[in-house]
Amino acid sequence: MVSDVHAAEEVIKRIRKGHGIIEGDLIEELKAHPNLANALKELHVNLRNSVKLLSEELNTKDAHCVLEMVQNADDNFYDPSIQPKLHFHLQPMKLRVDCNEKGFSEANVKAICSIGQSTKPLEGCIGEKGIGFKSCWKIANIVTISSGPYSFKFDKSKDLGMIAPIPAVFPSHQHLKGYTQFLLELQTQEKAEHLKKEFKNLPPTLLMFLRRLRHLRIDFGDNAYKEIHCEPNQDGDLLHLTTKNKEEYGMELTTKVSYIVAKYKMRAYDREPKREGVSETEIVLGFPMSANDEPLGTTQSAHAFLPLRDYGFKFMIQADFLLPASREDILRCPWNQHLLSGITTAFCLAVKKLNEKASLRYTWTRYLPDLLPHSFLSPLAHTLEEALNTAKVLYSWINSLEEPRLLAYISSRYLDRKGYPPMMPDQSHLRHYLCPKYSWTADQNSLRKLGYIPLRTAHTNDADQEWHEDVAKALNTISYNRWSTQISRLPLVPLRDGRWISTASAKEAVFLDHSDEMSTPAGIDIQLVHASATANPERLNLYKNLGIRNCSCYEVSNLILKKHQAGYPSVDGYKDAAMHLVYLFRARATKPVLPYSHIWVCDQAKRWTKPQDLYIELPGQNFFADLFLKDPDCLTFIHPNYLKVVPKKERASWLDWLVKTFSLSTTPRIVEQGGLSRAFKSIIKHHDSVTWLNVLRDSKWRCNPLINNAIYKELAGTKVTCVDEVLRRLDETVFPTPELLRVCAKFDIQPPFIKVDKPEDSDWMYLLEPLEVGMTATVDFYIQVLRRIKETKQIDKDQVLKVYQALVECNNSSALRKAFLQEDFILIWSLDSPRWIGISACVWNAPPGLRRKIALSHIWPECEKFYQVSLGVKNATLEMVVEEIKRTLWGSDTGDVKIIKSLFTTLLEFELDYSAGVKIGELWSTACLPMQNGISSSQVSWTNPNGRFFVPDRQYLCDSFTGKVPILDFSVDEVHKLYKIFDLLNLRSKHLSNIVKEEYDISGAKELDSKLTANFRSKAIALARCAQHWRPNQTKKDALERQTELLGLKVLRVAKITRRRYLIHQGQTISVESDGELQLASFADGLSIYLPAEEARLQLVNQLYLPTEFAKFLGISDLSLFIGAILHSSLDVIDTLLDHEGIPKIQGQGGVSIGCLSTAEGTKQPLEGQHTALKTATAQPSVSLSDSKTLPQKGAKPTINHGQTSRTPVSINRLARTNPAIDPSGPILELQMANIKISNDTTFTTEAGIHSSAAAPLSSELMARNIKSVKERFQEMQTNLKIKGSKSIEFPAEAVSLSDTAKHKPPKLKGKQSKATKNAPHPQPNVAAAKDFETGLSGEQFAFEYLKTAIPDFTDAHWTSNLKAFTTAHPDYHGFDAHDGPEISDFVYEDKLGHFTKFLVDHGHAQAAAWLARPPTYYLEAKATTEGCSAPFCMSNWQAELAQTLMLPSQPSLEVPQAVYVIVRVFGLKTGPGVVVYVDPGRMMADGRLCSTPKDGTVVWPAGRFGEADAR
């Protein structure tokens, strides 16, 4: 023991040095050894982390250190002259602990500065692990310790501060001499409050099982305290716990609880290393008592010296349990398991002590545990009950201690008239009854835990009648539902043979009396109650309560059946067994409970068998002998004596009852055990088919419930003799009905009629029809007729017609189709060479051009129902026409050209929907188009739609280039007629009108036409208003320049205008020159219009060509008719027309009318003010999707204008009324102005009545056609695209760590990958990794790599997501620049060259074919999940709104969208990645092809066929 302060300080220094704390000169020395310094530093880090983890994870409760300090205080050493005390002082943010122990030794200091190095011996101490003090760090940051000469502290913030002591002086105002003190500086106010709460809840039983510590005090400040004192009596078997509580400014409250203590020392488990050398251990139980010394009844905690937790026991358990370091439960180990047996023994011994205390003698069972929660101690409840059940612990009626299992409890209401339990002839039997001082009402639950308490009986046969009546009366008053089993075991029933039995022990049935005159047959034993017993009403009532009934025929019948149920009866041969049946026959009206199927009978060989398997030959029957002469052993008969066992007067009803009750067979059985019977097979084997068919008919065999399909099949396959004496299968025969005989005579055929006896008997049809014997003229019958007709040389068409009509009446389409598919039965009639063909070579109706299929409607017009309904012959389909075009090898014959044109024309007769477009698209690689090769117009070659040729859609262009370039061998009218087909073949881009360009050359003198110049200038503002109205997306600069050119235009008449038309073919320019009509040229001072000088040509040019050129100049070429109306109308009419059509005035124009000044030449010029206003006017354009800068950023509500601009169609009839130059006899239709953005809910209407939900720009040539074709051409075009055959792209198994992007490469894409959806708050539970940034990045990389391989010019410049910045760590993406602009979508691709649009067309998106001429910009969003394609994914609110904004019209439209929204759906990261592309998801959600649910965003999942099963 260190005695002075200096020595104590040296101890502290040695401990610090031992922990590796470098101080003083060692610091300089360590600098010379950097490796050692680093190793020491690493060691410190690991040790510090370990101590921290130990202190924080060891205990889940902050205040656990309080118990550890109590434990340490009990393990301390004290001066024998003092009483051990422990005192806690709770101060603001501090806790001081004072203990009057002897003080720390050097070993104690070292132990508290280490881990797991306790100085406590195994015996005599509670603690054992050396880590209890570390629990202080759960609530404290600094702990200062003073004990004897030692004064030091631990600081959690210092290096190894939780185990390395720091010399420190204990605060003087806190210091108490002679005490070991701890001062804990608490971490937070919250922990201080929690600690105070734990102190107040500290149980007084804390001190109950400690070895030394008997006094504990806690001061809370402000004169509030809690004091616990434990005081045992001198013998130690009674212990008083006193608790004093005083709240702030309150009164002191004292509570006292007493415990009876029972101790039991047992041999210790000797193979526990933690208790090595411990040979004996002690179990202590404490039983709490109330103030009046009764069981307290509250649950108590289990203790291992200190409280553990409440396990549900009503008594205290103390044992040296092995515990985990947290002390929060009991370990499951052999040592603790051994202690459980000791607790059981201790309780049994304690009961003896409890029985000695008068107040507990009849109430101690209340300490028995109720239903316990599952724990290590819960098995104790069962073992305690088992042990007590066989121990003498309960007092009997005569106050002797007895085993509970031998005692019975009886209520006072069941006592006899003398006040004793019934059935007790002498007092010695009272020791078997529970003492009435036990409170059964209060304690019956606990008393029942000690075992089953049966009622006891005496020797009832010695009792007098009065006693029996008392017993019966008592038993009749109790609940039979509860005590019926016990009462049934009592020998209360006297029999007539002198025996006394219980109803439970009776081997035979017991009855009160025989109530009928029928004698019981031999082998059936019954027992009757003695008549004297049944004469007493109480006893008779008791016997009835016990279930004893009067004996009746019903009872005897059930006894007979029960005996047979147990096996064939052991009676004297078949005679007694026969009498059993006779008794049942005569008592048949009683209807017993058991079925008659239990009965056994004797057969003819006196063998026991079931009657259902037997035959019976009734008097007068003799056919059995005739049928079974060759096989008599195949039948088993009931013994013949059964027929004679009753008198003759009963014999008829007796035999009838036998046959019906036991299913005895009086005729040969057809079926047995799931197949044909042995008897019937014998008949088939030894007799002809006429005989066995007669047996089958007479047996009524179809009523047998055992018949199954296998039996039908077996019989149908049996050979029978036909009329022609040929053996055939039964199902191949025909029954000679009168109808069939007439039909056979009519067609002169002889079918295989079956040979039967008396065919006119109606039973034959009922018998043979289910065996597939032909009964009527069926399909098979008429097929035979057709075969006979085919074999004849002279075919009668009318006869064939009758057969066809008869086949319809058969009403068996499936059999009919099957027969016609197997054989050629369709007659192609001609007088010279009629022939028979199969059903696959026919159609019902076919266009004239179809040659490979024969149309039957022209040959058999009267057989439409037969062919179309019965045989299912369909009309020719578009697929058939396409297949014929594909399979025909087209040659140079002009006839082939006519045929192919006919076939293409035939395609127009079908509905050209999406699926039709896909089928026609299969001709893309078929050389099916006739072409003039450009050298000789007479030479025709064949090309596929992908070849190099041009389509003659304008006659003047066809005339110009025929013979110079390859042109399809179709006239212009034929091209216009077939435009739907050519569009589906993607030939629009090959039209000459789209290919040929024009140039003009002016020669000769030029002369200004002042009149026309003034006329056109006066209409400049009107033309500018039209351009502004129908071209809202033009820039302000373009609009102003266009207005300026119109205001400064001049008309020049020239001698000659030369027009040069040219096109590029195979790299060469092919040109044609001719006279031109006019030319428009823009110069700095305005627009120049060159017109021919000849007056004869001028009128034609003005009316026909000039409006078209003006419309082209204004950028509204589809509105040339409307421009013509303006050019050729007066100014007042123009103003009215523009206002009526809703075309607004140009901003700044004000109320100035169009044209009001004249020039020197006499022409009107615009006012100067008006001209100035026009120069400064700016029309506000709508937002254009072609300019991505106008798109909103993510997070903002989209404001994209899909074309909600004002527009009003103009009727040509109205223009014709305004301008007589326009022919009103032309096509009647509504004009749709060019370049107008139509919203999805806008419709346009033709005067012919056609409606469309998506407007389209119409060229003047297209408007000349029937407008109805617009709807037919683009109806129901599907917008979903599924990618087929994804390319192989590398994708490794490892994922990118987002926390360290610079260290790891992003996944290198190989196959399919997954990306979590971005901006998807609160996804549904099964949306995989919706917010997983890592998966999201991988998904965008996968989408990028896929698009890069699929689209030739797709680069990282199209990647516009903010996530792109995270990919630059990968070597493959070092050169990528992070996207620094607004993020509209993950990828933005302006399809200038049409690559992405072509990609959609190649993968089946038919509507995209209409976009190839002017491809849109695509906004692509990558959406990915780790689950399959059918799994939901999330869209943010912004993305959902953008999808709705860019939603395409519900019906396909001629208008090409400027922007299309696309979702690249990546799925299946875990199971194998794949990709699906959803084009226009907004429309798909609106149509129900994508399901969606709004929830903090939009959760989307595919519906129906858009699920994972379709993803490829």
Tab-separated table of N, CA and C in Angstrom, residues 1006-1017 1048-1054 1087-1091 1098 1102 1106 1110:
chain	number	residue	atom	x	y	z
A	1006	LYS	N	-35.860	45.100	-119.670
A	1006	LYS	CA	-36.699	45.090	-118.467
A	1006	LYS	C	-37.488	46.384	-118.435
A	1007	GLU	N	-38.769	46.305	-118.174
A	1007	GLU	CA	-39.634	47.480	-118.140
A	1007	GLU	C	-40.468	47.441	-116.872
A	1008	LEU	N	-40.462	48.570	-116.119
A	1008	LEU	CA	-41.204	48.666	-114.877
A	1008	LEU	C	-42.699	48.748	-115.178
A	1009	ASP	N	-43.485	47.850	-114.521
A	1009	ASP	CA	-44.949	47.895	-114.645
A	1009	ASP	C	-45.476	48.637	-113.422
A	1010	SER	N	-45.724	49.962	-113.613
A	1010	SER	CA	-46.092	50.808	-112.488
A	1010	SER	C	-47.443	50.408	-111.909
A	1011	LYS	N	-48.362	49.997	-112.761
A	1011	LYS	CA	-49.694	49.664	-112.282
A	1011	LYS	C	-49.669	48.437	-111.362
A	1012	LEU	N	-48.984	47.393	-111.835
A	1012	LEU	CA	-48.900	46.191	-110.990
A	1012	LEU	C	-48.064	46.460	-109.744
A	1013	THR	N	-47.026	47.310	-109.917
A	1013	THR	CA	-46.199	47.627	-108.755
A	1013	THR	C	-47.043	48.307	-107.675
A	1014	ALA	N	-47.828	49.313	-108.091
A	1014	ALA	CA	-48.672	50.014	-107.118
A	1014	ALA	C	-49.711	49.075	-106.513
A	1015	ASN	N	-50.263	48.202	-107.361
A	1015	ASN	CA	-51.298	47.281	-106.870
A	1015	ASN	C	-50.720	46.358	-105.786
A	1016	PHE	N	-49.552	45.776	-106.062
A	1016	PHE	CA	-48.967	44.841	-105.109
A	1016	PHE	C	-48.454	45.551	-103.857
A	1017	ARG	N	-47.911	46.794	-104.027
A	1017	ARG	CA	-47.452	47.524	-102.841
A	1017	ARG	C	-48.639	47.870	-101.916
A	1048	GLY	N	-41.295	47.792	-100.631
A	1048	GLY	CA	-40.441	48.353	-101.682
A	1048	GLY	C	-40.444	47.537	-102.951
A	1049	LEU	N	-41.417	46.598	-103.100
A	1049	LEU	CA	-41.388	45.718	-104.270
A	1049	LEU	C	-41.646	46.520	-105.547
A	1050	LYS	N	-41.182	45.957	-106.654
A	1050	LYS	CA	-41.478	46.529	-107.978
A	1050	LYS	C	-41.645	45.373	-108.953
A	1051	VAL	N	-42.508	45.595	-109.947
A	1051	VAL	CA	-42.811	44.577	-110.948
A	1051	VAL	C	-42.159	44.996	-112.253
A	1052	LEU	N	-41.362	44.096	-112.819
A	1052	LEU	CA	-40.634	44.348	-114.058
A	1052	LEU	C	-41.107	43.362	-115.113
A	1053	ARG	N	-41.385	43.866	-116.295
A	1053	ARG	CA	-41.764	43.012	-117.413
A	1053	ARG	C	-40.522	42.762	-118.242
A	1054	VAL	N	-40.238	41.499	-118.539
A	1054	VAL	CA	-39.009	41.133	-119.250
A	1054	VAL	C	-39.373	40.327	-120.480
A	1087	LEU	N	-38.239	43.938	-103.053
A	1087	LEU	CA	-38.488	42.704	-103.786
A	1087	LEU	C	-38.750	43.048	-105.240
A	1088	SER	N	-38.064	42.318	-106.139
A	1088	SER	CA	-38.285	42.493	-107.574
A	1088	SER	C	-39.031	41.278	-108.092
A	1089	ILE	N	-40.101	41.539	-108.872
A	1089	ILE	CA	-40.915	40.476	-109.463
A	1089	ILE	C	-40.803	40.599	-110.971
A	1090	TYR	N	-40.257	39.553	-111.604
A	1090	TYR	CA	-40.087	39.557	-113.060
A	1090	TYR	C	-41.214	38.760	-113.678
A	1091	LEU	N	-41.993	39.438	-114.571
A	1091	LEU	CA	-43.119	38.809	-115.239
A	1091	LEU	C	-42.901	38.869	-116.739
A	1098	LEU	N	-49.349	36.758	-119.323
A	1098	LEU	CA	-49.357	37.445	-118.037
A	1098	LEU	C	-50.553	37.019	-117.167
A	1102	ASN	N	-50.322	35.418	-113.474
A	1102	ASN	CA	-50.882	36.083	-112.299
A	1102	ASN	C	-51.844	35.178	-111.528
A	1106	LEU	N	-48.210	33.185	-109.713
A	1106	LEU	CA	-47.806	34.258	-108.823
A	1106	LEU	C	-48.251	34.019	-107.368
A	1110	PHE	N	-45.587	33.928	-104.233
A	1110	PHE	CA	-45.733	34.827	-103.095
A	1110	PHE	C	-45.837	34.027	-101.783
